[in-house]
Every structure is written in structure tokens, then in C-alpha cells.
PDB file of C-alpha atoms in Angstrom:
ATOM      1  CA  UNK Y   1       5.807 -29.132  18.907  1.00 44.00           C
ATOM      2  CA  UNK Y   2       8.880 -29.022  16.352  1.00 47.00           C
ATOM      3  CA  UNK Y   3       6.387 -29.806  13.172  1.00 47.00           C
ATOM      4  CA  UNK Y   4       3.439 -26.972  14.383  1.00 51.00           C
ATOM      5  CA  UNK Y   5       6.826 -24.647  15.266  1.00 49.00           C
ATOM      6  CA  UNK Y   6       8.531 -24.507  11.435  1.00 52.00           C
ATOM      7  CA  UNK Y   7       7.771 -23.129   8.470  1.00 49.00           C
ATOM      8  CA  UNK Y   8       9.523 -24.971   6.235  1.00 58.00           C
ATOM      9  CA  UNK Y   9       7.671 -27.882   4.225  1.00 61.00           C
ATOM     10  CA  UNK Y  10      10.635 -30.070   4.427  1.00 65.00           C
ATOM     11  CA  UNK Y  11      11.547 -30.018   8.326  1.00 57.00           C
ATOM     12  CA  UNK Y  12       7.664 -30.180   8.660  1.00 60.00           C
ATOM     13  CA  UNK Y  13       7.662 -33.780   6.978  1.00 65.00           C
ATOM     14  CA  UNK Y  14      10.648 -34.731   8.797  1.00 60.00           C
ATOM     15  CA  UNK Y  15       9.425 -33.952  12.563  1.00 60.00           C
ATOM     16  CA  UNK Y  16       6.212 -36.047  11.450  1.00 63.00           C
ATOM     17  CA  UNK Y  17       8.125 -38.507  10.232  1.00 66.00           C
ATOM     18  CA  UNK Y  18       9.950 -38.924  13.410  1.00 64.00           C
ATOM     19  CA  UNK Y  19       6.616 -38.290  15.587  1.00 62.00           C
ATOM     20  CA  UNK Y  20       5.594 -41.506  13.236  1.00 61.00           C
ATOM     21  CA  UNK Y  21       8.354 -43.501  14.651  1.00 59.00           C
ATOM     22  CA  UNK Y  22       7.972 -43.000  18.151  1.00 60.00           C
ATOM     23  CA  UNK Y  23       3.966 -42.247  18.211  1.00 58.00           C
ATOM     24  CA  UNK Y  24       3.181 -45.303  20.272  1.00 56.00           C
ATOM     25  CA  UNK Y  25       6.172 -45.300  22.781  1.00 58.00           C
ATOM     26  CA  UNK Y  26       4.990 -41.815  23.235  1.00 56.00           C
ATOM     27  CA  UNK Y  27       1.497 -42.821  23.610  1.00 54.00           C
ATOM     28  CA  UNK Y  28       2.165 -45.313  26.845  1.00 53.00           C
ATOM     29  CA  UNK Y  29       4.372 -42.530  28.614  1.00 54.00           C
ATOM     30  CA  UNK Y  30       2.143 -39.289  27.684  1.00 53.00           C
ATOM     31  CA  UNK Y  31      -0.260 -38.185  29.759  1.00 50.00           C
ATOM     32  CA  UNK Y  32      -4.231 -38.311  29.358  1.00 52.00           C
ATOM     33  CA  UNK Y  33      -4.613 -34.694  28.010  1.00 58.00           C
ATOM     34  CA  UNK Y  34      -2.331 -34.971  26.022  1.00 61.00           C
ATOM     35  CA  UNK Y  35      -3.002 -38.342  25.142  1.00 75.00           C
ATOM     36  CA  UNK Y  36      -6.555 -37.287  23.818  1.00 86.00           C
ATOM     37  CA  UNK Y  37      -4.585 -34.806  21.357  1.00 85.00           C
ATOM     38  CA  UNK Y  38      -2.539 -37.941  20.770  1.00 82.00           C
ATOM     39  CA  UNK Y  39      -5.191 -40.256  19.516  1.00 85.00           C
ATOM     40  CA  UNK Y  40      -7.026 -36.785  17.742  1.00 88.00           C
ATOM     41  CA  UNK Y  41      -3.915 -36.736  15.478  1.00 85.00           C
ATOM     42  CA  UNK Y  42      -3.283 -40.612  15.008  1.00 83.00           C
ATOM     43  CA  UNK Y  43      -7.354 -40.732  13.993  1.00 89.00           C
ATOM     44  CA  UNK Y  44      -6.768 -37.373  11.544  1.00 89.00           C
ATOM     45  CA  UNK Y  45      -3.509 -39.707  10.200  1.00 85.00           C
ATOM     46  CA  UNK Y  46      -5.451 -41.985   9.145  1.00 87.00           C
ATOM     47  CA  UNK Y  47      -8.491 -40.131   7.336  1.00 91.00           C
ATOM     48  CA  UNK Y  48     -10.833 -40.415   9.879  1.00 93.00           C
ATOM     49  CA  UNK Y  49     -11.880 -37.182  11.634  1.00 93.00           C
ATOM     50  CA  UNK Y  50     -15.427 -38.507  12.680  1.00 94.00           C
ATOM     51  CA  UNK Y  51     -13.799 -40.590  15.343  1.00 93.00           C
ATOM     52  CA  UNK Y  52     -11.540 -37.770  16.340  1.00 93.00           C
ATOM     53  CA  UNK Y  53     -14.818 -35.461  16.441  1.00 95.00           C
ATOM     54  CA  UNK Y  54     -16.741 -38.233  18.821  1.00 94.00           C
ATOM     55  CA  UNK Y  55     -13.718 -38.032  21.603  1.00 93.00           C
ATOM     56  CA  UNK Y  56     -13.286 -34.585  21.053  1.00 95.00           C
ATOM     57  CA  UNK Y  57     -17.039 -33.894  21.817  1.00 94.00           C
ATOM     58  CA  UNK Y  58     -17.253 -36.258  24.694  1.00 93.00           C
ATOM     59  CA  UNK Y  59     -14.322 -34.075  26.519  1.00 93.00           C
ATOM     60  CA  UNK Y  60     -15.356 -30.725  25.317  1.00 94.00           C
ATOM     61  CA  UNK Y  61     -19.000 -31.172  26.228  1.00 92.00           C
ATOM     62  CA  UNK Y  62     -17.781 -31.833  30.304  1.00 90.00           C
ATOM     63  CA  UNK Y  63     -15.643 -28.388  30.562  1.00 91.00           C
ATOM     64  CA  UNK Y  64     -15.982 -24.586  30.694  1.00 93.00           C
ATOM     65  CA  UNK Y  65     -16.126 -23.314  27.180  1.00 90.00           C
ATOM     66  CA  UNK Y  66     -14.190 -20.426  28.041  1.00 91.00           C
ATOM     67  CA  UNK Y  67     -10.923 -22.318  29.503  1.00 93.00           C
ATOM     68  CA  UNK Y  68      -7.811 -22.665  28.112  1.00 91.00           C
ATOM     69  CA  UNK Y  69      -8.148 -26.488  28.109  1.00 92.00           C
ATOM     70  CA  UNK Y  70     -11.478 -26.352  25.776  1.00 93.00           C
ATOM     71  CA  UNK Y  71     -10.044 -23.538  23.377  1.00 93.00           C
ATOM     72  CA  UNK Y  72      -7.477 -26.604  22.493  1.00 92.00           C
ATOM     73  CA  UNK Y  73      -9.915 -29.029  21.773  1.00 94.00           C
ATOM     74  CA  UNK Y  74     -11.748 -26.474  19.721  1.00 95.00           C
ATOM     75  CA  UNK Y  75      -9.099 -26.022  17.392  1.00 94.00           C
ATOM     76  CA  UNK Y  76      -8.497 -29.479  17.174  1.00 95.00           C
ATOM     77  CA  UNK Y  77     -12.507 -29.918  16.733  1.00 96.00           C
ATOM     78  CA  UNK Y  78     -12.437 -27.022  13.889  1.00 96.00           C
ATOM     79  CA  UNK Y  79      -9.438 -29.386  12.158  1.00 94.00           C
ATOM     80  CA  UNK Y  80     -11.973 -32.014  12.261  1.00 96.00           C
ATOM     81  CA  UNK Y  81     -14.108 -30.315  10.626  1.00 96.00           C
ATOM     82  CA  UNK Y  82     -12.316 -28.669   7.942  1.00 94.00           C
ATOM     83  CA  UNK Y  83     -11.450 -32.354   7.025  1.00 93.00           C
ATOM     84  CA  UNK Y  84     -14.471 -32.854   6.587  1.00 93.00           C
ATOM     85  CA  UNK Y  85     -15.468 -30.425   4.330  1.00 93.00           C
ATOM     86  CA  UNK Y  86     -18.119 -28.861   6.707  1.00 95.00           C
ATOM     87  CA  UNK Y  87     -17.222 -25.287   6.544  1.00 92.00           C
ATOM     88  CA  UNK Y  88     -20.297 -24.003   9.523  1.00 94.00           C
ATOM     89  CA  UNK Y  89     -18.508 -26.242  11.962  1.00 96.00           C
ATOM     90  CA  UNK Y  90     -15.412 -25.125  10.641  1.00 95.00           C
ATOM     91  CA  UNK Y  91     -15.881 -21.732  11.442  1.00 94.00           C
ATOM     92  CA  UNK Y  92     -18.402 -22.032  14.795  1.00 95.00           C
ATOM     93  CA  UNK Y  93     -15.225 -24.032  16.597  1.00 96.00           C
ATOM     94  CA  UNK Y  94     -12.515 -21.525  15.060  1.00 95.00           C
ATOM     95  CA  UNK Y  95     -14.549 -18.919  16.966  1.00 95.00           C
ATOM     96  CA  UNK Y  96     -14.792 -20.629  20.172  1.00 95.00           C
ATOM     97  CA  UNK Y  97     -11.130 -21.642  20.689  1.00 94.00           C
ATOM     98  CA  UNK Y  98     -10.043 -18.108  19.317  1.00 92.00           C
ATOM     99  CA  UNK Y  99     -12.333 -16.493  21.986  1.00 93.00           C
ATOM    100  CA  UNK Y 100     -11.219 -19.342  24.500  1.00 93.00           C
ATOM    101  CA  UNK Y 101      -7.540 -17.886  23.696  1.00 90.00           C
ATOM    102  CA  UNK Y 102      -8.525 -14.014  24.003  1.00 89.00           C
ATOM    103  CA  UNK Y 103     -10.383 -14.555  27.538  1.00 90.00           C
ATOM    104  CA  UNK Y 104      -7.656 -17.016  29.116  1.00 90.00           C
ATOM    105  CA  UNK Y 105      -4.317 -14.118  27.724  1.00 83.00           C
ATOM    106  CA  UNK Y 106      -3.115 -17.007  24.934  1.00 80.00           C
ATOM    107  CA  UNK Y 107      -0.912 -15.005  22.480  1.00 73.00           C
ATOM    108  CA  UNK Y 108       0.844 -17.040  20.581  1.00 67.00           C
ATOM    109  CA  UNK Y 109      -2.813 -18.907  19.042  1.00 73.00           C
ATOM    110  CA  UNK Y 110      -3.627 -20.472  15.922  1.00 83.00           C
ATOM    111  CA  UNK Y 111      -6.913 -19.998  15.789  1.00 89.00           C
ATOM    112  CA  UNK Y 112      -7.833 -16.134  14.926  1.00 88.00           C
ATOM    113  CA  UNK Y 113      -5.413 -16.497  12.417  1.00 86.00           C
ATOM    114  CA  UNK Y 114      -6.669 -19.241  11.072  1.00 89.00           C
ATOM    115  CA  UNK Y 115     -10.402 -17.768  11.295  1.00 92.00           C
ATOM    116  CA  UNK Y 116      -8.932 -14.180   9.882  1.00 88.00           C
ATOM    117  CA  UNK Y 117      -8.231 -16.067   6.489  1.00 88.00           C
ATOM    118  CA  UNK Y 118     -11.483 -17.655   6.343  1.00 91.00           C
ATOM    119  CA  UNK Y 119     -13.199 -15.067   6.811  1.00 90.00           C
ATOM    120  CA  UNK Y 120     -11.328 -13.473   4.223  1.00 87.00           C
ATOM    121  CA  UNK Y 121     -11.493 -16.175   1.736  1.00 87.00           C
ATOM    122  CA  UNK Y 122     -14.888 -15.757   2.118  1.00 88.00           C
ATOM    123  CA  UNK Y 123     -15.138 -12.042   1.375  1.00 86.00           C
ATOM    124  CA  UNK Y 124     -15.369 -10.827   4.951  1.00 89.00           C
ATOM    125  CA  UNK Y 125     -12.414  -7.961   4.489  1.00 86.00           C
ATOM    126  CA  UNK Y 126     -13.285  -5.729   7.485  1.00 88.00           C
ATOM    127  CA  UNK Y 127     -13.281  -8.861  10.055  1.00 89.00           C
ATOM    128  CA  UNK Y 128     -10.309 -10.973   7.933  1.00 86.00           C
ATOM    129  CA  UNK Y 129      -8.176  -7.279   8.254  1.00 86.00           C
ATOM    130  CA  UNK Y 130      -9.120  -6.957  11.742  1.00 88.00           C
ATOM    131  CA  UNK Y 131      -8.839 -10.482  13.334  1.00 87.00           C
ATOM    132  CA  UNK Y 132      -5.231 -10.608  11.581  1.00 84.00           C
ATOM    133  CA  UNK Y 133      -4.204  -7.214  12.842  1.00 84.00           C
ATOM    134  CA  UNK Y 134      -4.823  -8.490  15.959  1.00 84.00           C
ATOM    135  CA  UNK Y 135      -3.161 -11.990  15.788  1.00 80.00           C
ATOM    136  CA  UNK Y 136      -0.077  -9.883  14.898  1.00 78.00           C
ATOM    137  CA  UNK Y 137      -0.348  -7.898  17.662  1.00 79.00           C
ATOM    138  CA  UNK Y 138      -0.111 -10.354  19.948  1.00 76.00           C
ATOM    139  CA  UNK Y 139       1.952 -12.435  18.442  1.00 71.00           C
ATOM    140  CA  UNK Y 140       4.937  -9.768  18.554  1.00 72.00           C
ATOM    141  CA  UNK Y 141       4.064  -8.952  22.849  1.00 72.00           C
ATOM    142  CA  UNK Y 142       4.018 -12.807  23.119  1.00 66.00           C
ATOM    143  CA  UNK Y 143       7.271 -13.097  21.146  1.00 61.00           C
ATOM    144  CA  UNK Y 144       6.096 -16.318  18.689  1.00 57.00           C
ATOM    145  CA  UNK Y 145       8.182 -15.806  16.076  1.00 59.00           C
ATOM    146  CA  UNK Y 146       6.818 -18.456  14.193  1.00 54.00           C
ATOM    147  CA  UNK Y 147       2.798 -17.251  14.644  1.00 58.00           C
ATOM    148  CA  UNK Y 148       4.196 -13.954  13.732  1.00 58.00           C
ATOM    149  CA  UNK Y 149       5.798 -14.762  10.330  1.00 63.00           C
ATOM    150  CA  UNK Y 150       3.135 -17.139   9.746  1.00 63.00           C
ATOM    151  CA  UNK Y 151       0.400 -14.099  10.443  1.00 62.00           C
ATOM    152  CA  UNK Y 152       2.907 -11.229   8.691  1.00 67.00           C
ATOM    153  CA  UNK Y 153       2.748 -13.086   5.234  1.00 68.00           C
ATOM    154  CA  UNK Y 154      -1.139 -13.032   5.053  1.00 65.00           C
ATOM    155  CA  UNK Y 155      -1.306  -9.854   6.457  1.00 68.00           C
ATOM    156  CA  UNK Y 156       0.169  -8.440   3.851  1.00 70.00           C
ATOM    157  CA  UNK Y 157      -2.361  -9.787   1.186  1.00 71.00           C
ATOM    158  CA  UNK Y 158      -5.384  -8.557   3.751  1.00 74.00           C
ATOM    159  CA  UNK Y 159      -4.286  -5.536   3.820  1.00 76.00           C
ATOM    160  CA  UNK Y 160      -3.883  -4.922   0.148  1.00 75.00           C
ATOM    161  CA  UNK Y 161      -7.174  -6.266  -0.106  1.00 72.00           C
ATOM    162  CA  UNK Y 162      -8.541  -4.143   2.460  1.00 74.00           C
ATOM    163  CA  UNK Y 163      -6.919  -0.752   1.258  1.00 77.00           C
ATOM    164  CA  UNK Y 164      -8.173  -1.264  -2.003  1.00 76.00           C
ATOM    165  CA  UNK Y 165     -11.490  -1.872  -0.909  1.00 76.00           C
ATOM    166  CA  UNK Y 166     -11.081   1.183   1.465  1.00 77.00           C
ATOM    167  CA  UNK Y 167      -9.881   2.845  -2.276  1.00 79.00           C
ATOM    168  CA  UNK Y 168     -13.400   2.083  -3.830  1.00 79.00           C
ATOM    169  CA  UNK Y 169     -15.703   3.034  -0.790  1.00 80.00           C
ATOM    170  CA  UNK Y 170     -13.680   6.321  -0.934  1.00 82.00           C
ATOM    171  CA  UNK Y 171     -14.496   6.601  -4.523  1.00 81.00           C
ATOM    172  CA  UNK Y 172     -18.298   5.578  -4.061  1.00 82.00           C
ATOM    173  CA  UNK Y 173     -17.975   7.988  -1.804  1.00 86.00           C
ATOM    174  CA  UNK Y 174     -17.024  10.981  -3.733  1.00 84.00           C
ATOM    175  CA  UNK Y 175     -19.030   9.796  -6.490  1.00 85.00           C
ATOM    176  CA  UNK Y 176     -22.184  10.331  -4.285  1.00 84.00           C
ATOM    177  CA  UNK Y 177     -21.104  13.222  -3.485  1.00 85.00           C
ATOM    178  CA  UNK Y 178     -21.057  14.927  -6.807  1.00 85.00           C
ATOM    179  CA  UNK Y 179     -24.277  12.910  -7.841  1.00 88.00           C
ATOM    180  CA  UNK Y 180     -25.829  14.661  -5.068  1.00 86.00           C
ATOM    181  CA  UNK Y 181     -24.278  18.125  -5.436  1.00 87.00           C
ATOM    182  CA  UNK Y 182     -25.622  17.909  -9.169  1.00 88.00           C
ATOM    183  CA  UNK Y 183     -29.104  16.952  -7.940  1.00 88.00           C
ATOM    184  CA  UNK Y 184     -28.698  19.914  -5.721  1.00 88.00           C
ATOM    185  CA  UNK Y 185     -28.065  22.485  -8.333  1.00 88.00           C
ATOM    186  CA  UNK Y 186     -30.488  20.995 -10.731  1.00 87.00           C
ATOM    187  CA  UNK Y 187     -32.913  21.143  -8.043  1.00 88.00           C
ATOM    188  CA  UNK Y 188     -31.822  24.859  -7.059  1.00 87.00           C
ATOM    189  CA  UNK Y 189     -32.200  25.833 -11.034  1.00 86.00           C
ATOM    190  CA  UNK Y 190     -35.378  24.747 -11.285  1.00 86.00           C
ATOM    191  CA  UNK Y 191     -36.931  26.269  -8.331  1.00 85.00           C
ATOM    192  CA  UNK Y 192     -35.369  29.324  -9.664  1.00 86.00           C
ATOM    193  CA  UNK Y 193     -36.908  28.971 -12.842  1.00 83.00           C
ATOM    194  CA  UNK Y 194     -40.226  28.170 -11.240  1.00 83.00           C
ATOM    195  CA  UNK Y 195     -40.172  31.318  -9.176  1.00 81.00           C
ATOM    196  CA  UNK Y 196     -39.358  33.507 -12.406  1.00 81.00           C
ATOM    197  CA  UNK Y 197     -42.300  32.027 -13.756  1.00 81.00           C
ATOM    198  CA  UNK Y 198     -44.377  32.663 -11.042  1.00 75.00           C
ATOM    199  CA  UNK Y 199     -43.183  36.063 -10.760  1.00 78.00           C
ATOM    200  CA  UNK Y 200     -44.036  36.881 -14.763  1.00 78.00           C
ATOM    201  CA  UNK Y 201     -47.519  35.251 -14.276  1.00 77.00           C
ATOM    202  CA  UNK Y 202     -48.140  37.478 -11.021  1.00 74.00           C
ATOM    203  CA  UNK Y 203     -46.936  40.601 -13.514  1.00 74.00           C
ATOM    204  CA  UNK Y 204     -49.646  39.285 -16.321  1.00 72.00           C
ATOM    205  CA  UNK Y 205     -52.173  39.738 -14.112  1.00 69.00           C
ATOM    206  CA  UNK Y 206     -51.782  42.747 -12.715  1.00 68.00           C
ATOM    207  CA  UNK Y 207     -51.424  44.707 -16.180  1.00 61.00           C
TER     208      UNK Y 207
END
């Protein structure tokens, strides 16, 4: 809780260096919910996230999909598979836990933060800008300091992403606009000369 609760590097390395110490004291007294998380992290330790996926799946696969109990496996799954280097995964199990979290009130959640950047990363502005917004949001009525100075920082780069791409829709924009008010007079001015023409040919004929 101390390590996923700081943002500095070097307290971060010393609560999981202390978590080392006592991981399996901890693991005879904890619970079994929490031992599953337990054995997720020792198996992510050690490099292998396909045996954290296979007890992860088993568990997820017997509950609601929408309760607050599978939205924390789904993170844990989507950590899996970021290890792994599988991005689809990556993203399908961000989605679930961060809807998991929406529908069950969580505020204080990782996991449409986490999905806000990779969807940004990936060029999705609209939906990075968005999802962030909203992780901020609800960070700051759930008082999570941390989530909110974790989601701040990134907003910030969103949003200057997303302004200036605002910026150059605006300008496409207005650039349209004058391409098609140009058409328009072109158009008008040669209708105009078409009708003079017609109008000198109708006066041919009658002389």
C-alpha cells in the first residue's frame, strides 16, 4: 500500500524492499483475496506473468465482471499483460477494471489513468484528454492525493496535446472555409459571365 501510495522512486524501492523481507510471513497470515494478489506480485517478481495470468483467469472467469472484486484482478490481469508485451490484452483488461471502477463509485483507480495514456501514446487525443479529465475529477471528490498528482502531471501534456490539435482542426477549419467561399465566388463569376453571354447571343439574334 506504501510502495503503490508514493511518488518518489527512492521510497518506492524501499517499501518493496521491505515487502521483500516480510513477503512470506505475510503470505501465511494474509487472507485468500489478498493472498491471490500476493502470489500475482511474487510471480510478476520473478518474470513470470503467464503464471500470474493462469490464477488470475481462473478467479476472474467465476465472478461478475462488473464488481469491484473483478475490476482488481483486471488491473492486475492488464499488468500481466503489459509484461508481456501484448498490447490488445493490455488495453481490453484496462477497460474492464476501469469500467468495473466507474459502475461500483471507485475514485481513487488506477486504471483510466493508466488507459488515458495509452490511448494517448497511441494517438487517441480526444479519448486520452477525456479519460484523464475524468480520472482527475474524481480523484480530487475522492481526495487521493497521490492518483491526483500522479493524473495532474500527464494531464498537463494531454492537454497541450489536445489544444494544439484543437489549434489545427480550427485552422482546417477556416481554411475550408475560404476554399469554399472562393469556389463560391468563382462559381458566382462565372454564371455571371455565362448569363452576359447568353444575354449578347439573345441580342444577335434579334437584330
Amino acid at each position: 500500500f506504501l510502495r503503490d501510495n508514493t511518488l518518489s522512486p527512492e521510497y518506492r524501492t524501499h517499501y518493496d524492499s521491505m515487502a521483500e523481507v516480510y513477503r512470506d510471513s505475510l503470505f501465511m497470515s494474509i487472507g485468500t483475496d489478498e493472498g491471490l494478489l500476493f502470489k500475482v506480485e511474487r510471480f510478476l517478481k520473478l518474470n513470470d506473468p503467464q503464471s500470474a495470468l493462469e490464477i488470475l483467469h481462473k478467479e476472474y472467469e467465476s465472478m461478475d465482471p462488473l464488481s469491484k472484486r473483478a475490476g482488481t484482478l483486471a488491473y492486475n490481469m492488464a499488468l500481466c499483460y503489459e509484461k508481456n508485451q501484448d498490447s490488445v490484452n493490455f488495453k481490453r483488461y484496462l477497460t474492464l477494471s476501469a469500467i468495473s471502477d466507474i459502475r461500483n463509485g471507485v475514485r481513487g483507480y488506477k486504471s483510466l489513468q493508466r488507459l488515458a495514456t495509452v490511448l494517448y501514446d497511441s494517438g487517441d487525443i480526444d479519448r486520452g484528454y477525456n479519460y484523464m479529465r475524468c480520472s482527475i475529477e474524481d480523484a480530487l471528490m475522492s481526495s487521493a492525493r497521490i492518483r491526483t498528482q500522479e493524473a495532474t502531471k500527464m494531464f498537463v501534456v494531454i492537454t497541450g496535446s489536445y489544444q494544439q490539435k484543437m489549434e489545427q482542426k480550427q485552422h482546417e477549419i477556416v481554411t475550408y472555409l475560404w476554399t469554399l467561399g472562393i469556389v463560391g465566388i468563382l462559381l458566382l463569376l462565372s454564371l455571371t459571365g455565362m448569363g452576359l453571354q447568353y444575354f449578347r447571343l439573345l441580342t444577335v439574334k434579334r437584330k
